[in-house]
Amino acid sequence: MFPVILQKRYIKYLKKHIELAEKEIVRTKFDHRLNSLAQYYYDRYSSDLHIYQDIYKCNLIDAFKHFQDIGVLEIITCGATHGYFPILYLQEQTVKAQIAVGVQTYEKYFGKKPNGIWLPECGYIPEADKYLKEFGIKYIITETHGILYANPTPLYGTFAPIVSPDGIIAFGRDIESSRQVWSSINGYPGDFNYREFYRDIGYDADYDYIKPYIASNGARVHTGIKYHRITGKDGGEKDLYNVQWAKDSAERQAGHFLDSRTKQIQNLAPLTANPPIVLCPYDAELYGHWWYEGPYWLYILFKKIYYDECNFELITPSEYIDKYPEIQQCQPCRSSWGANGYSEVWLNPSNDYAHRHLHIAGDRMCELAWLFKGATGIQEEALNQAARELLLAQSSDWLFIITNGTMVDYAKKRIKDHIGRFTKLYEQIKANKIDKKFLKEIEEKNNVLSENFKAQLDDIAKFVDSGLEIQAREVNTKFNEIIENVQVISSAEEALKADIAEKVASISGDINTLKTDITNSMSSNSTLLAGKLEEILSDLSAKDDNLFASLSKLSTEAQNLIQAQQSASISKADEVLA
C-alpha cells in the first residue's frame, strides 16, 4: 500500500483548502469576480477530494498503473531519492543503491521491472551504465548536448536514439519543443492570461484571518488560492484571473505546438533512416504548479493529435526501440539539464560543503554493510534506517534549493538532520548500543522508503569483499615484484663485489710490479752512476787532490739522494696498496 502518512496529509490538505475556500466565498460575496473565483476553487478542491477518496480510493499509483497495463502510457523509474549521479559516483555503490532502490520500488507498485529511467537532473555519467544494465534498464533520457557531443557524433542528432558501448539506449531532449514550453521569454507558461503564481492570499489576506491556513510557525506561505493573472511583464498592477481566458490561451497554444511539430517532422523525415523521434520531457511540477493551466494544455494537445490531421503519432521510447532496433553506437557525453549543462548547480561555493559529508556517509554505509553481514533484529532495523537516512540526504533537491536561494535554511536543515541521524546510527551500530527509542522515532518520521534494504546491503558487502580481494591480489603482486627486485639487486651487489675484488687484485699486482721495477731500476742506475763516478775520480786523482776530495763528496751525496728517491717511491706504492 502507498504510505498512509501521505494519504492522510493530502486529505487533510484538501479539507483545509475547502474550508478556506468556503470562507472566501463569504468574504468576497460583494465582489462578483472575486466571488466567482472563490467558488471555482471550492469546486476544484471538492472535486479533487471526491476523485481521490471515492474514485481512486486514495491510491493514485493504481490509477496510473491501469493506463500502463492497457498500453496507453509508459511509466519509468528514477533514482530512489533523485540523487545526482555525476557527483555521487565517487562512491559508486551509492549510485548503484539509488538505481537498485528505484527499480525495487517500481517493481513493488507496478508489478514488473521498468524499461527506462529518468536520470536525476538528466545527469549522465558512463560509469552508471553497468549498474543500469544490471537492473534491467534499457534506456535513459539525456539533455540535448549529451547526444550532440557523443563520440562519435550521432548521424541524426537527437532525432534518433543512440546506444552506449555498455548497451544502454539514450534519447536526447528536443531543443525546439523544449524552448516553446520552458522559455522564460516566449514560452507558453508566460501568457498574460495565465494565473500569476506569486500572488496568493497567503500573502495578500489579513494576517489574523489567514493564520490558520499558513505555516504552523506563523510564516506566510502559498495557500494555492490565487486571484490574479500574469497581466504583463512590467511587474505592475495585476488584473484578476479569468478561467475562460486562460483556457482559450491553452487551446490556442496546443494548436501552435501541434503545427510546429508537424512542420518539424515534415522537414526531418527525408533526412533520417528511420522516422524521426521528437522527445519532449518536462518536469512534472511544471504542470499544475508553476504553470497552473499546464494539465489542461496537455489534455487539449492530446485531443488535437487524436482528432486533427497530423503527420506523426504519439509513441513511447520502448515502442520506438521495438519498431526500430537498428541503433547507432556512440558514447553519450557527460551532461545534465542544469544551468550551463553540467554540474555547477549542484556543486558550487554555496553548497559544496555538503559533499564531504555525503561522501563520508557513503563510505561509512559500505563499512557497516560489510561489518554487519547477515544482521538480524534491531541491528538490521538500524542498518535499514541508516540506509534510508543516507538516501534522503542524497536528494539533489537540497543542493538545488541552496543554489537558487529559495528556502535555503530548510534545505540545509534537511541535509544536516539526515546526516546527523545517519552518523548517530553509525556510531550506535558499531558500538552495539542501539537506542531503540531514537530508532523508532526516526523510523516514524522518515518511513517513505519502507523497503527492506537487505539485498542492497548484502550487495554492498559483496562489493567491499570483492574490493578487498582485488586489493589483496594487488598487494600480493606488488610484494612479489618487490622480492624479485630485491633478488635482482642482491645478485647485482654480489657481482659488483666480485668485480671490485678482481679489479683491486689486478691493481695490487700492477703496483707490486711497479714497485719491483722501481727498485731494480734504482739499484741498476745507482750502480752505474757509482761506477762512472769511480772512473772519473780515478782519472782526476792524479791531477788534483782538492778537486778529487770535492768530487768524492758529491758522489756520496748523489748516492744518498738516489736511495732517498727509491725509498719514497716504494712508500708511495705501499700507500696505494693499503
XYZ file of C-alpha atoms in Angstrom:
578
model
C 0.000 0.000 0.000
C 1.008 3.574 -0.606
C 2.360 5.209 2.597
C -0.666 6.043 4.758
C 1.014 9.126 6.172
C 1.000 10.823 2.738
C -2.612 9.847 2.114
C -3.681 11.387 5.420
C -1.685 14.542 4.793
C -3.218 15.042 1.338
C -6.779 14.535 2.593
C -6.091 16.984 5.424
C -4.649 19.454 2.922
C -7.719 19.261 0.664
C -10.221 19.575 3.525
C -8.392 22.599 4.900
C -8.446 24.270 1.485
C -12.133 23.502 1.047
C -12.730 25.176 4.401
C -10.677 28.205 3.350
C -12.478 28.427 0.005
C -15.826 28.391 1.835
C -14.669 31.327 3.940
C -13.505 33.108 0.788
C -16.949 32.705 -0.794
C -18.398 34.536 2.207
C -15.609 37.149 2.370
C -15.874 38.057 -1.338
C -19.663 37.982 -1.695
C -19.801 41.684 -2.629
C -17.245 41.354 -5.466
C -18.661 39.211 -8.264
C -15.326 38.487 -9.997
C -13.526 37.509 -6.806
C -16.544 35.573 -5.585
C -16.726 33.504 -8.783
C -13.045 32.629 -8.395
C -13.587 31.651 -4.737
C -16.434 29.391 -5.880
C -14.154 27.967 -8.597
C -11.535 26.985 -6.009
C -14.169 25.482 -3.712
C -15.494 23.333 -6.570
C -11.962 22.390 -7.650
C -10.802 21.244 -4.213
C -14.087 19.424 -3.561
C -13.779 17.593 -6.884
C -10.149 16.665 -6.120
C -11.160 15.197 -2.751
C -14.005 13.206 -4.326
C -11.805 11.803 -7.085
C -9.011 10.935 -4.680
C -11.119 9.375 -1.940
C -14.139 7.934 -3.706
C -12.950 7.067 -7.200
C -9.282 6.138 -6.731
C -9.567 5.028 -3.085
C -6.584 7.140 -2.077
C -4.294 5.260 -4.460
C -3.209 7.302 -7.462
C -0.452 4.824 -8.295
C -3.017 2.152 -9.138
C -4.805 4.697 -11.319
C -1.659 5.309 -13.356
C -0.860 1.584 -13.352
C -4.197 0.916 -15.049
C -3.277 3.100 -18.007
C 0.142 1.457 -18.291
C -1.442 -2.001 -18.147
C -3.800 -1.226 -21.047
C -0.884 0.062 -23.135
C -1.572 3.795 -23.446
C 1.080 5.040 -21.030
C 4.654 4.115 -20.140
C 5.865 4.817 -16.621
C 9.610 4.797 -15.949
C 11.555 4.871 -12.709
C 14.098 7.296 -11.224
C 16.891 7.296 -8.679
C 15.464 6.382 -5.261
C 15.635 9.935 -3.892
C 16.749 11.823 -7.003
C 20.431 11.675 -6.045
C 22.689 13.389 -8.598
C 24.832 10.642 -10.162
C 27.717 12.769 -11.586
C 28.785 13.690 -8.042
C 27.682 10.611 -6.094
C 29.644 8.257 -8.352
C 32.880 8.987 -6.437
C 31.450 6.239 -4.215
C 29.913 4.093 -6.965
C 27.924 1.925 -4.573
C 25.753 4.935 -3.691
C 24.808 5.306 -7.375
C 24.090 1.591 -7.565
C 21.903 1.831 -4.444
C 19.945 4.774 -5.909
C 19.243 2.719 -9.045
C 18.537 -0.526 -7.157
C 16.028 1.028 -4.744
C 14.376 2.964 -7.582
C 13.864 -0.264 -9.539
C 12.829 -2.178 -6.413
C 10.187 0.424 -5.527
C 8.879 0.480 -9.091
C 8.501 -3.317 -9.088
C 6.685 -3.172 -5.766
C 3.947 -0.886 -7.104
C 3.754 -1.757 -10.805
C 4.430 -5.490 -10.706
C 7.224 -5.503 -13.280
C 10.649 -4.038 -13.971
C 10.865 -0.632 -15.659
C 12.294 -0.346 -19.165
C 13.555 3.205 -18.686
C 14.847 5.527 -16.001
C 14.713 9.280 -15.591
C 18.289 10.124 -14.632
C 18.021 12.625 -11.762
C 18.528 16.105 -13.240
C 19.301 14.314 -16.552
C 22.740 13.744 -15.009
C 24.525 11.228 -17.214
C 27.843 9.504 -16.470
C 29.203 6.456 -18.346
C 30.126 4.803 -15.019
C 26.427 4.262 -14.225
C 25.722 2.248 -17.383
C 26.873 -1.068 -15.932
C 24.500 -0.685 -12.978
C 21.600 0.402 -15.185
C 22.158 -2.707 -17.268
C 22.461 -4.918 -14.174
C 18.983 -3.863 -13.036
C 17.369 -4.316 -16.432
C 17.173 -0.677 -17.559
C 17.040 -0.455 -21.354
C 17.015 3.292 -21.959
C 17.688 6.705 -20.449
C 16.858 10.300 -21.364
C 19.703 12.821 -21.591
C 19.973 16.540 -22.124
C 20.410 17.637 -25.757
C 24.197 18.005 -25.671
C 24.506 14.562 -24.084
C 23.634 13.282 -27.572
C 25.071 16.052 -29.764
C 28.538 15.791 -28.139
C 28.556 11.984 -28.118
C 31.542 10.104 -29.563
C 31.363 9.566 -32.482
C 28.950 12.352 -33.436
C 25.480 10.813 -33.988
C 24.304 10.901 -37.590
C 20.810 12.161 -36.789
C 21.348 14.311 -33.720
C 18.583 13.995 -31.139
C 16.067 12.763 -33.721
C 17.178 9.141 -33.291
C 18.378 7.314 -30.183
C 21.960 6.107 -29.744
C 23.277 3.135 -27.771
C 26.276 3.288 -25.445
C 29.131 0.727 -25.576
C 27.560 -0.900 -22.484
C 24.240 -1.322 -24.289
C 22.177 1.485 -22.711
C 19.995 3.333 -25.239
C 19.877 7.125 -24.882
C 17.203 9.513 -26.126
C 18.014 13.231 -26.232
C 15.733 16.127 -25.342
C 14.489 18.088 -28.361
C 15.587 21.747 -28.233
C 12.759 23.370 -30.182
C 9.825 21.778 -28.387
C 11.512 22.378 -25.028
C 12.029 26.062 -25.740
C 8.372 26.562 -26.675
C 7.287 25.320 -23.267
C 10.190 26.237 -20.981
C 11.433 29.589 -22.275
C 11.008 32.358 -19.697
C 10.832 34.929 -22.521
C 8.385 33.467 -25.044
C 7.403 30.078 -23.579
C 3.738 29.197 -23.231
C 3.548 29.491 -19.398
C 4.281 33.245 -19.646
C 0.978 34.015 -21.398
C -0.603 37.088 -19.787
C -3.947 35.295 -19.342
C -2.444 32.572 -17.178
C -2.624 32.554 -13.407
C 0.044 34.540 -11.564
C 1.954 32.149 -9.301
C 3.378 34.784 -6.971
C 0.089 36.473 -5.952
C -1.559 34.367 -3.259
C -3.962 35.130 -0.419
C -1.409 33.550 1.896
C 0.466 36.841 1.485
C -2.366 39.205 0.471
C -5.038 38.421 3.104
C -5.275 39.860 6.620
C -2.849 38.010 8.888
C -5.289 37.009 11.633
C -7.731 35.775 9.005
C -5.221 33.669 7.094
C -3.122 32.481 10.064
C -4.888 29.077 10.491
C -4.052 28.242 6.862
C -0.376 29.183 6.666
C 2.730 27.621 8.226
C 2.420 26.346 11.786
C 5.157 28.750 12.878
C 3.103 31.696 11.599
C 5.153 32.338 8.452
C 3.119 33.365 5.409
C 3.199 30.761 2.645
C 1.340 29.985 -0.574
C -2.133 28.582 0.033
C -2.897 27.796 -3.616
C -5.791 30.279 -3.798
C -4.636 32.912 -6.271
C -6.898 35.568 -7.758
C -4.686 37.294 -10.316
C -3.313 36.663 -13.789
C 0.172 37.460 -15.103
C -1.243 40.537 -16.917
C 2.129 41.862 -18.198
C 5.908 41.731 -17.923
C 6.380 45.078 -16.219
C 5.572 43.713 -12.748
C 2.890 46.381 -12.245
C -0.713 46.048 -11.168
C -2.192 42.598 -11.756
C -5.647 42.087 -13.238
C -7.968 39.428 -11.855
C -7.706 35.903 -13.233
C -10.260 34.763 -15.783
C -10.588 30.973 -16.054
C -12.096 31.033 -19.548
C -9.451 33.379 -20.941
C -6.769 31.036 -19.576
C -8.435 28.040 -21.260
C -8.628 29.944 -24.552
C -4.876 30.621 -24.400
C -4.119 26.972 -23.585
C -6.205 25.765 -26.540
C -4.525 28.236 -28.895
C -1.058 27.220 -27.737
C -1.851 23.499 -28.024
C -2.725 24.147 -31.675
C 0.513 26.065 -32.169
C 2.550 23.238 -30.632
C 0.859 20.693 -32.894
C 1.528 22.777 -36.024
C 5.156 23.274 -35.001
C 5.765 19.549 -34.527
C 4.055 18.787 -37.849
C 6.378 21.161 -39.717
C 9.428 19.982 -37.794
C 8.798 16.319 -38.611
C 7.960 17.128 -42.223
C 11.394 18.739 -42.613
C 13.222 15.952 -40.754
C 11.628 12.864 -42.300
C 13.675 12.893 -45.569
C 16.929 13.184 -43.610
C 16.728 10.195 -41.251
C 16.925 6.451 -41.920
C 14.002 5.728 -39.573
C 11.074 8.050 -38.839
C 12.478 10.844 -36.632
C 11.546 10.869 -32.968
C 10.942 14.162 -31.134
C 11.301 13.634 -27.401
C 9.646 16.270 -25.192
C 10.496 15.723 -21.493
C 9.363 18.220 -18.826
C 9.327 18.393 -15.040
C 6.014 17.150 -13.663
C 5.942 20.130 -11.272
C 5.695 22.472 -14.261
C 2.208 21.171 -14.982
C -0.231 22.472 -12.396
C 2.330 24.034 -10.055
C 4.303 26.703 -11.910
C 2.060 26.500 -14.952
C -1.399 26.097 -13.489
C -3.023 25.550 -16.894
C -0.390 23.005 -17.984
C -2.512 19.869 -17.430
C -5.362 21.411 -19.437
C -2.888 22.266 -22.233
C -1.747 18.611 -22.310
C -5.352 17.411 -22.420
C -6.193 19.654 -25.390
C -2.939 18.730 -27.182
C -3.686 15.002 -26.954
C -7.224 15.573 -28.198
C -5.938 17.554 -31.177
C -3.348 14.906 -32.051
C -6.102 12.286 -31.952
C -8.767 14.179 -33.874
C -6.867 16.592 -36.150
C -4.799 15.696 -39.171
C -1.069 15.412 -38.463
C 1.902 13.555 -39.901
C 3.022 11.858 -36.710
C 1.777 9.641 -33.908
C 2.490 9.534 -30.197
C 4.919 6.793 -29.235
C 6.779 5.712 -26.098
C 10.550 5.150 -26.109
C 10.070 1.397 -25.612
C 7.729 1.207 -28.599
C 10.210 3.124 -30.753
C 13.045 0.756 -29.757
C 10.906 -2.272 -30.596
C 9.923 -0.870 -34.011
C 13.387 0.396 -34.978
C 16.024 -1.760 -33.240
C 18.929 -0.727 -35.526
C 20.626 1.999 -33.437
C 23.968 3.768 -33.914
C 26.535 3.056 -31.192
C 28.006 6.200 -29.591
C 29.252 7.134 -26.139
C 26.919 9.831 -24.734
C 28.604 12.898 -23.253
C 28.679 13.603 -19.517
C 25.883 16.102 -19.065
C 22.884 17.382 -17.109
C 20.000 19.731 -17.762
C 21.162 22.170 -15.096
C 22.331 25.701 -15.892
C 25.181 25.576 -18.451
C 24.663 21.852 -18.939
C 26.898 20.245 -16.339
C 27.172 20.132 -12.518
C 27.588 23.689 -11.275
C 24.016 23.876 -9.918
C 24.768 21.001 -7.521
C 28.419 21.790 -6.832
C 29.369 25.425 -6.202
C 30.616 27.575 -3.320
C 27.119 27.850 -1.825
C 26.618 24.094 -1.358
C 29.989 22.375 -1.772
C 30.317 21.914 1.997
C 27.645 19.192 1.865
C 29.508 16.815 -0.441
C 32.248 15.982 2.042
C 29.601 14.758 4.493
C 27.687 12.855 1.797
C 30.810 11.043 0.571
C 31.959 10.172 4.099
C 28.473 8.829 4.896
C 28.572 6.767 1.695
C 31.892 5.210 2.726
C 30.548 4.532 6.213
C 27.440 2.838 4.835
C 29.677 0.489 2.861
C 31.656 -0.143 6.036
C 28.506 -1.002 8.024
C 27.195 -3.294 5.285
C 30.491 -5.203 5.285
C 30.985 -5.370 9.054
C 27.440 -6.499 9.830
C 26.665 -9.032 7.115
C 23.562 -11.088 7.855
C 22.401 -8.739 10.628
C 19.012 -9.507 12.168
C 16.611 -7.953 14.650
C 17.209 -4.424 15.839
C 20.634 -4.355 14.207
C 19.031 -4.990 10.817
C 16.386 -2.313 11.526
C 19.110 0.194 12.383
C 21.043 -0.645 9.208
C 17.890 -0.166 7.122
C 17.201 3.197 8.738
C 20.800 4.292 8.248
C 20.471 3.482 4.524
C 17.167 5.391 4.435
C 18.673 8.493 6.061
C 21.613 8.432 3.642
C 19.340 8.133 0.605
C 17.234 11.062 1.819
C 20.348 13.171 2.439
C 21.499 12.498 -1.147
C 18.467 14.163 -2.773
C 19.603 16.689 -5.382
C 16.717 18.961 -4.367
C 18.520 20.257 -1.270
C 21.554 21.372 -3.293
C 19.305 22.912 -5.968
C 17.331 24.906 -3.385
C 20.523 26.255 -1.786
C 21.859 27.370 -5.191
C 18.598 29.112 -6.125
C 18.321 30.817 -2.747
C 14.777 29.601 -2.013
C 14.040 28.107 1.430
C 17.792 27.740 1.977
C 17.522 27.185 5.731
C 15.069 24.350 5.178
C 17.323 22.626 2.624
C 20.387 22.954 4.860
C 18.395 21.615 7.799
C 17.316 18.553 5.820
C 20.928 17.725 4.903
C 22.075 18.308 8.488
C 19.239 16.277 10.021
C 19.634 13.246 7.750
C 23.437 13.163 8.009
C 23.172 13.706 11.786
C 20.760 10.798 12.207
C 22.867 8.597 9.948
C 26.039 9.390 11.914
C 24.337 8.680 15.234
C 23.090 5.324 13.954
C 26.542 4.543 12.524
C 28.175 5.080 15.912
C 25.479 3.141 17.788
C 25.622 0.172 15.407
C 29.420 -0.046 15.617
C 29.343 0.204 19.419
C 26.467 -2.313 19.604
C 24.496 0.222 21.669
C 21.417 0.983 19.539
C 18.945 3.389 21.154
C 15.574 1.708 20.470
C 13.551 4.829 21.294
C 15.620 7.003 18.957
C 15.395 4.392 16.199
C 11.597 4.142 16.492
C 11.209 7.939 16.415
C 13.148 8.384 13.183
C 11.541 5.322 11.589
C 8.150 7.003 12.096
C 9.465 10.330 10.862
C 11.215 9.039 7.720
C 9.400 5.940 6.524
C 8.680 6.899 2.893
C 11.157 4.290 1.673
C 9.690 1.479 3.758
C 11.502 -1.244 1.813
C 13.921 -3.614 3.495
C 17.389 -2.886 2.116
C 18.839 -6.314 2.947
C 19.527 -7.118 -0.700
C 21.303 -3.798 -1.232
C 23.310 -4.145 1.996
C 24.363 -7.688 1.070
C 25.318 -6.456 -2.367
C 27.435 -3.672 -0.862
C 29.137 -6.198 1.431
C 29.963 -8.376 -1.591
C 31.310 -5.298 -3.368
C 33.540 -4.473 -0.398
C 34.677 -8.122 -0.193
C 35.433 -8.039 -3.894
C 37.340 -4.796 -3.453
C 39.345 -6.261 -0.576
C 40.155 -9.350 -2.644
C 41.303 -7.169 -5.509
C 43.390 -5.069 -3.123
C 44.864 -8.225 -1.567
C 45.790 -9.545 -5.015
C 47.302 -6.191 -5.924
C 49.302 -6.098 -2.652
C 50.489 -9.701 -3.184
C 51.526 -8.921 -6.765
C 53.359 -5.812 -5.598
C 55.069 -7.757 -2.813
C 56.265 -10.411 -5.280
C 57.568 -7.678 -7.549
C 59.498 -6.178 -4.615
C 61.009 -9.593 -3.713
C 62.080 -10.114 -7.329
C 63.630 -6.640 -7.384
C 65.476 -7.336 -4.096
C 66.804 -10.605 -5.504
C 67.967 -8.830 -8.652
C 69.637 -6.164 -6.518
C 71.346 -8.837 -4.317
C 72.689 -10.645 -7.376
C 73.920 -7.370 -8.797
C 75.540 -6.500 -5.468
C 77.431 -9.849 -5.333
C 78.584 -9.425 -8.916
C 79.716 -5.904 -8.154
C 81.697 -7.059 -5.085
C 83.424 -9.781 -7.112
C 84.243 -7.335 -9.869
C 85.665 -4.849 -7.366
C 87.774 -7.554 -5.691
C 89.103 -8.665 -9.070
C 89.969 -5.105 -10.036
C 91.648 -4.461 -6.631
C 93.739 -7.630 -7.037
C 94.730 -6.595 -10.546
C 95.684 -3.092 -9.396
C 97.653 -4.543 -6.454
C 99.603 -6.768 -8.826
C 100.338 -3.845 -11.132
C 101.563 -1.727 -8.228
C 103.796 -4.521 -6.846
C 105.318 -4.985 -10.307
C 105.869 -1.245 -10.482
C 107.452 -1.308 -7.047
C 109.866 -4.076 -8.108
C 110.686 -2.257 -11.356
C 111.393 0.953 -9.475
C 113.652 -0.862 -7.011
C 115.536 -2.687 -9.765
C 115.786 0.437 -11.844
C 117.044 2.480 -8.919
C 119.595 -0.158 -7.972
C 120.886 -0.502 -11.526
C 121.119 3.241 -12.015
C 122.849 3.667 -8.674
C 125.468 1.026 -9.541
C 126.136 2.543 -12.963
C 126.380 6.016 -11.547
C 128.769 4.870 -8.780
C 130.993 3.083 -11.301
C 131.083 6.082 -13.578
C 131.972 8.370 -10.722
C 134.780 5.996 -9.635
C 136.254 6.152 -13.123
C 136.091 9.927 -13.137
C 137.621 10.142 -9.719
C 140.460 7.804 -10.666
C 141.294 9.946 -13.692
C 141.230 13.105 -11.683
C 143.050 11.888 -8.582
C 146.348 12.153 -10.235
C 145.687 15.623 -11.422
C 144.294 17.489 -8.427
C 143.926 16.302 -4.823
C 141.471 19.089 -3.833
C 139.195 18.533 -6.799
C 139.201 14.812 -6.042
C 138.048 15.433 -2.476
C 135.139 17.612 -3.682
C 134.015 15.148 -6.306
C 134.222 12.300 -3.791
C 131.834 14.178 -1.519
C 129.499 14.869 -4.448
C 129.479 11.142 -5.324
C 128.420 10.236 -1.805
C 125.558 12.812 -1.808
C 124.351 11.571 -5.212
C 124.123 8.020 -3.953
C 122.260 9.165 -0.824
C 119.754 11.121 -2.998
C 119.127 8.109 -5.253
C 118.495 5.912 -2.210
C 116.079 8.541 -0.741
C 114.109 8.701 -4.018
C 113.968 4.913 -4.141
C 112.597 4.759 -0.576
C 109.994 7.478 -1.317
C 108.735 5.645 -4.445
C 108.377 2.375 -2.555
C 106.473 4.112 0.327
C 104.059 5.672 -2.173
C 103.398 2.289 -3.755
C 102.727 0.807 -0.287
C 100.191 3.605 0.449
C 98.336 2.849 -2.779
C 98.226 -0.849 -1.980
C 96.939 -0.094 1.529
